[in-house]
Amino acid sequence: MKYVPKQPRGGINVSDTHPLVEAGTLIAGLGAIFAVIAVVLVFLVEIALYFVPPEKEAALFRDWLPDDLVTVAPDDDRLTGTQRLVDRLAFHWADSPYEFRVEIDDSSVSNAMAFPGGLIVVTRGLLDQVESENELAFVLGHELGHYRNRDHLRALGRGIVLSLFFTATTGADVSNLGITVADLALRSFSRKQETAADEFGLELVYTQYGHVDEAWRLFERWDDGDDSLTDILTYLSTHPQPGDRIEELEALADRRAWPRQGEVAQLPW
Ligand SMILES: [Zn+2]
């Protein structure tokens, strides 16, 4: 019998599927892969944070300061006054694993930032803007809220959080992590994280004073546009817009039946 080789059918290298459908499948597939990678990265940060409990974080960063921080004199009235106010507010957070330290960044822009280990940095510019202790208390309470939800570590970015995990597990020096005021001043939180921090902060203010009068007066002034915009821009770039925030805070106070009127405390300096 003679062997007759069969010819392959025509167009064997051409897919039966329409090219557009193939392109769609490819894009959907790549999209799914990137989505999975993104979810894994988010989980990696959560896992890293699980292995760096607040107590460990506090111990690692006990005496640490950001490289580019320009501090004021240690006996500055504003520094001691702000530290005392943080201590009074944090007293109401009974199981706080942090011992909060305050430093003033000698800069004219307005900002308040939560650094690892319980270091709260407020700028001289922000202290120039607050007009009562109650206003400052809410700004500080809001930062304490970020610690409670550990947003402050997530805001550092995945790279630093993962490096922090290796630092914590190998006992390396945290000063190599390269966390700076300039860098953190630009990192913003999600709206959800901001709202949660506001709720915790306002609750601390209510517990401290028995009312929430003037707690968000600073934002009302900013919303009215009294102040020079460049000075408040940094704070606003990393926090919700004052108008929306005021509405949310008013609604929160009403929901929790926190008195909106009360005796307002003067700044301690
Ligand atoms: Zn915030």
PDB file of C-alpha atoms in Angstrom, residues 3 6 31 47 57 81 94 116 127 147 157 161 233 244 266:
ATOM      1  CA  TYR A   3       1.683   5.871   1.831  1.00  0.00           C
ATOM      2  CA  LYS A   6      -2.001  13.934   4.296  1.00  0.00           C
ATOM      3  CA  GLY A  31      -6.088  42.727  33.635  1.00  0.00           C
ATOM      4  CA  ILE A  47       0.915  40.595  56.645  1.00  0.00           C
ATOM      5  CA  GLU A  57       7.046  49.519  66.103  1.00  0.00           C
ATOM      6  CA  GLY A  81       2.058  72.836  75.242  1.00  0.00           C
ATOM      7  CA  ALA A  94      -6.858  53.584  77.306  1.00  0.00           C
ATOM      8  CA  PRO A 116       6.113  55.504  62.990  1.00  0.00           C
ATOM      9  CA  LEU A 127       0.386  76.294  65.099  1.00  0.00           C
ATOM     10  CA  TYR A 147      -2.382  55.547  64.685  1.00  0.00           C
ATOM     11  CA  GLY A 157       4.133  53.079  50.894  1.00  0.00           C
ATOM     12  CA  VAL A 161       6.419  48.857  54.880  1.00  0.00           C
ATOM     13  CA  LEU A 233      -2.122  73.975  50.685  1.00  0.00           C
ATOM     14  CA  ASP A 244     -17.151  68.462  52.950  1.00  0.00           C
ATOM     15  CA  GLN A 266      -7.329  79.099  75.204  1.00  0.00           C
TER      16      GLN A 266
END
